[in-house]
mmCIF file of C-alpha atoms and ligand atoms in Angstrom:
data_model
loop_
_atom_site.group_PDB
_atom_site.id
_atom_site.type_symbol
_atom_site.label_atom_id
_atom_site.label_comp_id
_atom_site.label_asym_id
_atom_site.label_seq_id
_atom_site.Cartn_x
_atom_site.Cartn_y
_atom_site.Cartn_z
ATOM 1 C CA UNK A 118 107.134 30.148 75.770
ATOM 2 C CA UNK A 119 103.859 29.436 73.939
ATOM 3 C CA UNK A 120 100.827 31.087 75.498
ATOM 4 C CA UNK A 121 97.797 28.934 76.130
ATOM 5 C CA UNK A 122 95.637 30.719 73.519
ATOM 6 C CA UNK A 123 98.168 31.049 70.695
ATOM 7 C CA UNK A 124 96.407 30.547 67.365
ATOM 8 C CA UNK A 125 92.950 31.194 68.817
ATOM 9 C CA UNK A 126 90.667 34.027 67.718
ATOM 10 C CA UNK A 127 88.407 35.659 70.311
ATOM 11 C CA UNK A 128 85.440 37.963 69.720
ATOM 12 C CA UNK A 129 84.660 40.175 72.733
ATOM 13 C CA UNK A 130 81.460 42.237 72.710
ATOM 14 C CA UNK A 131 81.523 45.544 74.571
ATOM 15 C CA UNK A 132 85.304 45.240 74.340
ATOM 16 C CA UNK A 133 85.823 48.994 74.420
ATOM 17 C CA UNK A 134 85.233 49.494 78.138
ATOM 18 C CA UNK A 135 85.192 47.987 81.616
ATOM 19 C CA UNK A 136 85.010 44.190 81.856
ATOM 20 C CA UNK A 137 85.081 43.696 78.078
ATOM 21 C CA UNK A 138 88.223 45.790 77.772
ATOM 22 C CA UNK A 139 89.921 43.781 80.537
ATOM 23 C CA UNK A 140 88.869 40.546 78.785
ATOM 24 C CA UNK A 141 90.364 41.795 75.506
ATOM 25 C CA UNK A 142 93.622 42.617 77.300
ATOM 26 C CA UNK A 143 93.843 39.287 79.178
ATOM 27 C CA UNK A 144 92.908 37.155 76.165
ATOM 28 C CA UNK A 145 95.469 38.962 74.012
ATOM 29 C CA UNK A 146 98.110 38.546 76.735
ATOM 30 C CA UNK A 147 97.353 34.795 76.649
ATOM 31 C CA UNK A 148 98.066 34.750 72.903
ATOM 32 C CA UNK A 149 94.632 35.140 71.290
ATOM 33 C CA UNK A 150 93.912 37.417 68.346
ATOM 34 C CA UNK A 151 91.093 39.637 69.626
ATOM 35 C CA UNK A 152 88.153 41.138 67.723
ATOM 36 C CA UNK A 153 86.975 44.120 69.758
ATOM 37 C CA UNK A 154 83.263 44.642 69.048
ATOM 38 C CA UNK A 155 81.655 47.816 70.373
ATOM 39 C CA UNK A 156 79.166 50.516 69.425
ATOM 40 C CA UNK A 157 81.740 53.182 70.385
ATOM 41 C CA UNK A 158 84.232 53.633 67.520
ATOM 42 C CA UNK A 159 86.776 55.536 69.620
ATOM 43 C CA UNK A 160 87.137 52.999 72.430
ATOM 44 C CA UNK A 161 86.908 50.015 70.065
ATOM 45 C CA UNK A 162 89.813 51.395 68.016
ATOM 46 C CA UNK A 163 91.808 52.303 71.128
ATOM 47 C CA UNK A 164 91.535 48.825 72.680
ATOM 48 C CA UNK A 165 92.085 47.033 69.354
ATOM 49 C CA UNK A 166 95.279 48.994 68.779
ATOM 50 C CA UNK A 167 96.432 48.365 72.358
ATOM 51 C CA UNK A 168 95.941 44.570 72.113
ATOM 52 C CA UNK A 169 97.046 44.197 68.489
ATOM 53 C CA UNK A 170 93.549 43.135 67.446
ATOM 54 C CA UNK A 171 90.843 44.487 65.152
ATOM 55 C CA UNK A 172 87.995 46.902 65.901
ATOM 56 C CA UNK A 173 84.434 46.151 64.748
ATOM 57 C CA UNK A 174 81.978 48.993 65.284
ATOM 58 C CA UNK A 175 78.524 47.474 65.573
ATOM 59 C CA UNK A 176 75.236 48.175 67.326
ATOM 60 C CA UNK A 177 74.573 44.708 68.740
ATOM 61 C CA UNK A 178 70.893 45.561 69.172
ATOM 62 C CA UNK A 179 70.662 45.454 65.378
ATOM 63 C CA UNK A 180 70.485 41.827 64.126
ATOM 64 C CA UNK A 181 71.496 42.849 60.593
ATOM 65 C CA UNK A 182 74.735 44.372 61.930
ATOM 66 C CA UNK A 183 75.570 41.114 63.721
ATOM 67 C CA UNK A 184 75.419 39.335 60.355
ATOM 68 C CA UNK A 185 78.344 41.494 59.197
ATOM 69 C CA UNK A 186 80.689 40.241 61.934
ATOM 70 C CA UNK A 187 83.253 37.478 61.304
ATOM 71 C CA UNK A 188 81.930 34.059 62.335
ATOM 72 C CA UNK A 189 85.169 32.046 62.244
ATOM 73 C CA UNK A 190 86.126 32.636 65.866
ATOM 74 C CA UNK A 191 87.207 30.075 68.461
ATOM 75 C CA UNK A 192 86.165 32.076 71.516
ATOM 76 C CA UNK A 193 83.038 34.184 71.989
ATOM 77 C CA UNK A 194 82.735 36.466 75.021
ATOM 78 C CA UNK A 195 79.205 37.870 75.259
ATOM 79 C CA UNK A 196 79.780 40.868 77.483
ATOM 80 C CA UNK A 197 78.074 44.029 76.156
ATOM 81 C CA UNK A 198 75.363 45.259 78.478
ATOM 82 C CA UNK A 199 73.555 48.317 79.748
ATOM 83 C CA UNK A 200 71.360 49.164 82.710
ATOM 84 C CA UNK A 201 68.128 51.126 83.108
ATOM 85 C CA UNK A 202 66.510 51.622 86.504
ATOM 86 C CA UNK A 203 62.730 52.167 86.768
ATOM 87 C CA UNK A 204 59.737 50.491 88.438
ATOM 88 C CA UNK A 205 57.916 47.959 86.251
ATOM 89 C CA UNK A 206 54.763 50.063 85.988
ATOM 90 C CA UNK A 207 56.799 52.943 84.554
ATOM 91 C CA UNK A 208 59.410 50.981 82.580
ATOM 92 C CA UNK A 209 59.349 52.118 78.916
ATOM 93 C CA UNK A 210 58.452 49.019 76.840
ATOM 94 C CA UNK A 211 60.803 50.049 74.041
ATOM 95 C CA UNK A 212 63.682 50.264 76.521
ATOM 96 C CA UNK A 213 62.788 46.826 77.945
ATOM 97 C CA UNK A 214 62.816 45.353 74.429
ATOM 98 C CA UNK A 215 66.111 47.063 73.579
ATOM 99 C CA UNK A 216 67.810 45.582 76.649
ATOM 100 C CA UNK A 217 66.571 42.055 75.790
ATOM 101 C CA UNK A 218 67.775 42.584 72.201
ATOM 102 C CA UNK A 219 71.262 43.608 73.323
ATOM 103 C CA UNK A 220 71.705 41.274 76.296
ATOM 104 C CA UNK A 221 69.851 38.067 75.263
ATOM 105 C CA UNK A 222 69.090 38.109 71.529
ATOM 106 C CA UNK A 223 72.554 39.340 70.466
ATOM 107 C CA UNK A 224 74.327 36.592 72.491
ATOM 108 C CA UNK A 225 71.950 34.063 70.888
ATOM 109 C CA UNK A 226 72.556 35.421 67.362
ATOM 110 C CA UNK A 227 76.331 35.500 67.891
ATOM 111 C CA UNK A 228 76.355 31.954 69.260
ATOM 112 C CA UNK A 229 74.170 30.818 66.356
ATOM 113 C CA UNK A 230 76.647 32.428 63.954
ATOM 114 C CA UNK A 231 79.889 31.237 65.561
ATOM 115 C CA UNK A 232 79.004 27.682 66.648
ATOM 116 C CA UNK A 233 79.245 26.091 63.156
ATOM 117 C CA UNK A 234 82.931 27.122 62.876
ATOM 118 C CA UNK A 235 83.623 25.843 66.408
ATOM 119 C CA UNK A 236 81.830 22.565 65.658
ATOM 120 C CA UNK A 237 83.891 22.250 62.462
ATOM 121 C CA UNK A 238 87.158 22.577 64.369
ATOM 122 C CA UNK A 239 85.821 20.538 67.317
ATOM 123 C CA UNK A 240 86.942 23.229 69.777
ATOM 124 C CA UNK A 241 85.305 26.355 71.095
ATOM 125 C CA UNK A 242 84.624 28.433 74.180
ATOM 126 C CA UNK A 243 81.629 30.638 74.928
ATOM 127 C CA UNK A 244 81.730 32.796 78.037
ATOM 128 C CA UNK A 245 78.773 35.010 78.878
ATOM 129 C CA UNK A 246 79.108 37.851 81.363
ATOM 130 C CA UNK A 247 76.050 37.410 83.534
ATOM 131 C CA UNK A 248 75.675 38.997 86.981
ATOM 132 C CA UNK A 249 74.528 38.386 90.512
ATOM 133 C CA UNK A 250 71.256 39.451 88.883
ATOM 134 C CA UNK A 251 71.324 36.237 86.839
ATOM 135 C CA UNK A 252 70.239 34.444 90.028
ATOM 136 C CA UNK A 253 69.004 37.259 92.267
ATOM 137 C CA UNK A 254 66.493 40.056 91.721
ATOM 138 C CA UNK A 255 66.577 43.700 92.745
ATOM 139 C CA UNK A 256 63.657 46.114 92.532
ATOM 140 C CA UNK A 257 63.620 48.576 89.604
ATOM 141 C CA UNK A 258 65.910 46.405 87.440
ATOM 142 C CA UNK A 259 63.232 44.387 85.574
ATOM 143 C CA UNK A 260 64.872 44.481 82.148
ATOM 144 C CA UNK A 261 68.373 43.791 83.465
ATOM 145 C CA UNK A 262 67.300 40.965 85.787
ATOM 146 C CA UNK A 263 65.122 39.370 83.083
ATOM 147 C CA UNK A 264 67.973 39.605 80.568
ATOM 148 C CA UNK A 265 70.589 38.107 82.897
ATOM 149 C CA UNK A 266 68.260 35.245 83.895
ATOM 150 C CA UNK A 267 67.657 34.649 80.166
ATOM 151 C CA UNK A 268 71.386 34.664 79.428
ATOM 152 C CA UNK A 269 71.986 32.065 82.153
ATOM 153 C CA UNK A 270 69.372 29.793 80.555
ATOM 154 C CA UNK A 271 70.744 30.306 77.057
ATOM 155 C CA UNK A 272 74.264 29.404 78.219
ATOM 156 C CA UNK A 273 73.059 26.115 79.723
ATOM 157 C CA UNK A 274 71.183 25.101 76.564
ATOM 158 C CA UNK A 275 74.275 25.828 74.450
ATOM 159 C CA UNK A 276 76.398 23.823 76.908
ATOM 160 C CA UNK A 277 74.185 20.751 76.465
ATOM 161 C CA UNK A 278 74.067 20.996 72.668
ATOM 162 C CA UNK A 279 77.732 21.904 72.159
ATOM 163 C CA UNK A 280 79.362 19.352 74.481
ATOM 164 C CA UNK A 281 79.608 16.580 71.838
ATOM 165 C CA UNK A 282 81.455 19.040 69.576
ATOM 166 C CA UNK A 283 84.227 19.946 72.044
ATOM 167 C CA UNK A 284 82.672 23.335 72.785
ATOM 168 C CA UNK A 285 81.932 24.699 76.264
ATOM 169 C CA UNK A 286 79.543 27.439 77.398
ATOM 170 C CA UNK A 287 79.686 29.075 80.809
ATOM 171 C CA UNK A 288 78.570 32.217 82.592
ATOM 172 C CA UNK A 289 80.720 34.411 84.797
ATOM 173 C CA UNK A 290 78.551 36.294 87.265
ATOM 174 C CA UNK A 291 80.140 39.375 88.829
ATOM 175 C CA UNK A 292 78.995 41.490 91.742
ATOM 176 C CA UNK A 293 79.821 45.201 91.586
ATOM 177 C CA UNK A 294 82.875 45.797 89.377
ATOM 178 C CA UNK A 295 84.745 49.111 89.140
ATOM 179 C CA UNK A 296 83.669 50.127 85.585
ATOM 180 C CA UNK A 297 82.049 53.191 83.954
ATOM 181 C CA UNK A 298 78.658 51.396 84.210
ATOM 182 C CA UNK A 299 78.905 51.122 88.003
ATOM 183 C CA UNK A 300 80.507 54.544 88.437
ATOM 184 C CA UNK A 301 77.472 55.968 86.592
ATOM 185 C CA UNK A 302 75.100 54.070 88.902
ATOM 186 C CA UNK A 303 76.911 55.362 92.003
ATOM 187 C CA UNK A 304 76.704 58.934 90.693
ATOM 188 C CA UNK A 305 72.964 58.551 89.898
ATOM 189 C CA UNK A 306 72.149 57.133 93.332
ATOM 190 C CA UNK A 307 74.254 59.801 95.047
ATOM 191 C CA UNK A 308 72.423 62.540 93.141
ATOM 192 C CA UNK A 309 69.012 60.972 93.928
ATOM 193 C CA UNK A 310 69.771 60.869 97.664
ATOM 194 C CA UNK A 311 71.821 64.071 97.855
ATOM 195 C CA UNK A 312 74.883 62.247 99.194
ATOM 196 C CA UNK A 313 78.470 61.527 98.119
ATOM 197 C CA UNK A 314 79.135 58.577 95.712
ATOM 198 C CA UNK A 315 81.648 57.179 98.263
ATOM 199 C CA UNK A 316 78.835 57.040 100.805
ATOM 200 C CA UNK A 317 76.619 55.101 98.369
ATOM 201 C CA UNK A 318 79.532 52.707 97.965
ATOM 202 C CA UNK A 319 80.021 52.028 101.666
ATOM 203 C CA UNK A 320 76.390 52.340 102.843
ATOM 204 C CA UNK A 321 74.654 50.446 100.008
ATOM 205 C CA UNK A 322 76.854 48.646 97.489
ATOM 206 C CA UNK A 323 79.410 47.133 99.855
ATOM 207 C CA UNK A 324 76.791 46.047 102.399
ATOM 208 C CA UNK A 325 76.032 42.995 100.239
ATOM 209 C CA UNK A 326 79.318 41.164 99.556
ATOM 210 C CA UNK A 327 81.449 39.582 102.290
ATOM 211 C CA UNK A 328 84.561 41.136 100.744
ATOM 212 C CA UNK A 329 84.114 44.870 101.238
ATOM 213 C CA UNK A 330 85.693 46.287 98.091
ATOM 214 C CA UNK A 331 84.702 46.785 94.474
ATOM 215 C CA UNK A 332 85.827 43.991 92.147
ATOM 216 C CA UNK A 333 88.415 45.007 89.540
ATOM 217 C CA UNK A 334 87.678 44.251 85.843
ATOM 218 C CA UNK A 335 90.905 42.222 85.582
ATOM 219 C CA UNK A 336 89.648 39.862 88.338
ATOM 220 C CA UNK A 337 86.678 38.963 86.110
ATOM 221 C CA UNK A 338 88.855 38.803 82.989
ATOM 222 C CA UNK A 339 91.288 36.375 84.644
ATOM 223 C CA UNK A 340 88.478 33.850 85.179
ATOM 224 C CA UNK A 341 87.109 34.410 81.665
ATOM 225 C CA UNK A 342 90.568 33.727 80.219
ATOM 226 C CA UNK A 343 91.015 30.599 82.329
ATOM 227 C CA UNK A 344 87.615 29.306 81.116
ATOM 228 C CA UNK A 345 88.911 29.760 77.550
ATOM 229 C CA UNK A 346 91.990 27.630 78.182
ATOM 230 C CA UNK A 347 92.669 23.926 77.743
ATOM 231 C CA UNK A 348 92.431 23.100 81.461
ATOM 232 C CA UNK A 349 88.767 24.210 81.532
ATOM 233 C CA UNK A 350 87.663 21.730 78.865
ATOM 234 C CA UNK A 351 85.496 19.777 81.299
ATOM 235 C CA UNK A 352 83.747 22.782 82.790
ATOM 236 C CA UNK A 353 80.505 23.597 81.012
ATOM 237 C CA UNK A 354 76.964 24.702 81.794
ATOM 238 C CA UNK A 355 78.207 26.457 84.924
ATOM 239 C CA UNK A 356 77.777 29.949 86.309
ATOM 240 C CA UNK A 357 80.770 31.051 88.330
ATOM 241 C CA UNK A 358 80.328 33.985 90.712
ATOM 242 C CA UNK A 359 82.995 36.668 91.095
ATOM 243 C CA UNK A 360 80.981 38.512 93.715
ATOM 244 C CA UNK A 361 83.005 38.667 96.923
ATOM 245 C CA UNK A 362 80.641 36.181 98.586
ATOM 246 C CA UNK A 363 77.417 38.105 97.866
ATOM 247 C CA UNK A 364 75.406 35.094 96.622
ATOM 248 C CA UNK A 365 76.842 32.874 99.385
ATOM 249 C CA UNK A 366 74.855 34.825 101.962
HETATM 250 P P1 NAD B 226 80.691 49.323 80.521
HETATM 251 O O1 NAD B 226 79.602 50.309 80.389
HETATM 252 O O2 NAD B 226 82.003 49.742 81.113
HETATM 253 O O3 NAD B 226 80.991 48.641 79.096
HETATM 254 C C1 NAD B 226 79.950 48.179 78.275
HETATM 255 C C2 NAD B 226 80.412 48.257 76.831
HETATM 256 O O4 NAD B 226 79.336 47.788 76.001
HETATM 257 C C3 NAD B 226 80.732 49.698 76.398
HETATM 258 O O5 NAD B 226 81.984 49.719 75.732
HETATM 259 C C4 NAD B 226 79.586 50.036 75.457
HETATM 260 O O6 NAD B 226 79.949 50.944 74.426
HETATM 261 C C5 NAD B 226 79.228 48.662 74.894
HETATM 262 N N1 NAD B 226 77.871 48.652 74.365
HETATM 263 C C6 NAD B 226 76.754 49.160 74.942
HETATM 264 N N2 NAD B 226 75.699 49.045 74.114
HETATM 265 C C7 NAD B 226 76.158 48.458 72.980
HETATM 266 C C8 NAD B 226 75.557 48.091 71.754
HETATM 267 N N3 NAD B 226 74.243 48.332 71.507
HETATM 268 N N4 NAD B 226 76.298 47.495 70.800
HETATM 269 C C9 NAD B 226 77.636 47.280 71.016
HETATM 270 N N5 NAD B 226 78.268 47.619 72.174
HETATM 271 C C10 NAD B 226 77.536 48.200 73.145
HETATM 272 O O7 NAD B 226 80.044 48.114 81.341
HETATM 273 P P2 NAD B 226 80.699 46.963 82.256
HETATM 274 O O8 NAD B 226 80.451 47.328 83.662
HETATM 275 O O9 NAD B 226 82.064 46.601 81.822
HETATM 276 O O10 NAD B 226 79.673 45.770 81.941
HETATM 277 C C11 NAD B 226 79.979 44.755 81.013
HETATM 278 C C12 NAD B 226 79.050 43.573 81.273
HETATM 279 O O11 NAD B 226 79.248 43.112 82.599
HETATM 280 C C13 NAD B 226 77.562 43.900 81.136
HETATM 281 O O12 NAD B 226 76.886 42.821 80.520
HETATM 282 C C14 NAD B 226 77.115 44.046 82.560
HETATM 283 O O13 NAD B 226 75.751 43.734 82.724
HETATM 284 C C15 NAD B 226 77.998 43.003 83.235
HETATM 285 N N6 NAD B 226 78.152 43.218 84.661
HETATM 286 C C16 NAD B 226 78.745 44.355 85.126
HETATM 287 C C17 NAD B 226 78.873 44.522 86.492
HETATM 288 C C18 NAD B 226 79.527 45.734 87.077
HETATM 289 O O14 NAD B 226 79.471 45.882 88.297
HETATM 290 N N7 NAD B 226 80.164 46.584 86.298
HETATM 291 C C19 NAD B 226 78.383 43.556 87.361
HETATM 292 C C20 NAD B 226 77.790 42.414 86.844
HETATM 293 C C21 NAD B 226 77.679 42.262 85.489
#
């Protein structure tokens, strides 16, 4: 049986870990050739070999490095992201700028690079991994919240411009997903409050969503992969939550 993404090439940023890794696996399972882009050479190579794709070791905060990446892709998943927690009045400006560079400017530069090929073939899919923090704020997450709000805006502008060319652009906005990023946050909060990470999970993190469990990376990747398929051709400019009902409240 032919998979829905046979013949398509997908570039996944941050493909070495967590949500990006699950996206690489799901897209490959659907038939796509996957370019795993990550700053970590070990995980990029591991995932690329697992999915039969190629590894591209790049610091996405460096615009010159982005210019070295292949541009003839049909699917772009802007996923790479990091988190720094500090109050605004103490937030290091260089760290704020770095987060915008990685989480807003890199998606812009990659879209700018890949759209001409998609326009040429009159087919393309951009999926940006946003967050609940693309529509909601939390204290101490200024850079992250600003970046995710920016990414949501960028996706909508691309959706409007790309629609006549058969190209869609959407955000997927997860709540808390079981990945190394979140496990690190749980450990940090537990250490700060002198409690167990499981207690942070039940007393803080799972207070917000209606569904009281962490989201699995493959749950996010399943929606990303569906958005890349033929049946999603009419869905653009949207932000779809995978947040267990958090933003419904
Ligand atoms: P993760 O830490 O497991 O994976 C992030 C990947 O990005 C890593 O492989 C890392 O090496 C790579 N990366 C980091 N900096 C890079 C750089 N400068 N250049 C290239 N690659 C770089 O994180 P995750 O939890 O899978 O998060 C992935 C995305 O999902 C992020 O954009 C994050 O904001 C978003 N998100 C995560 C959650 C969650 O709960 N985990 C919730 C909402 C949104």
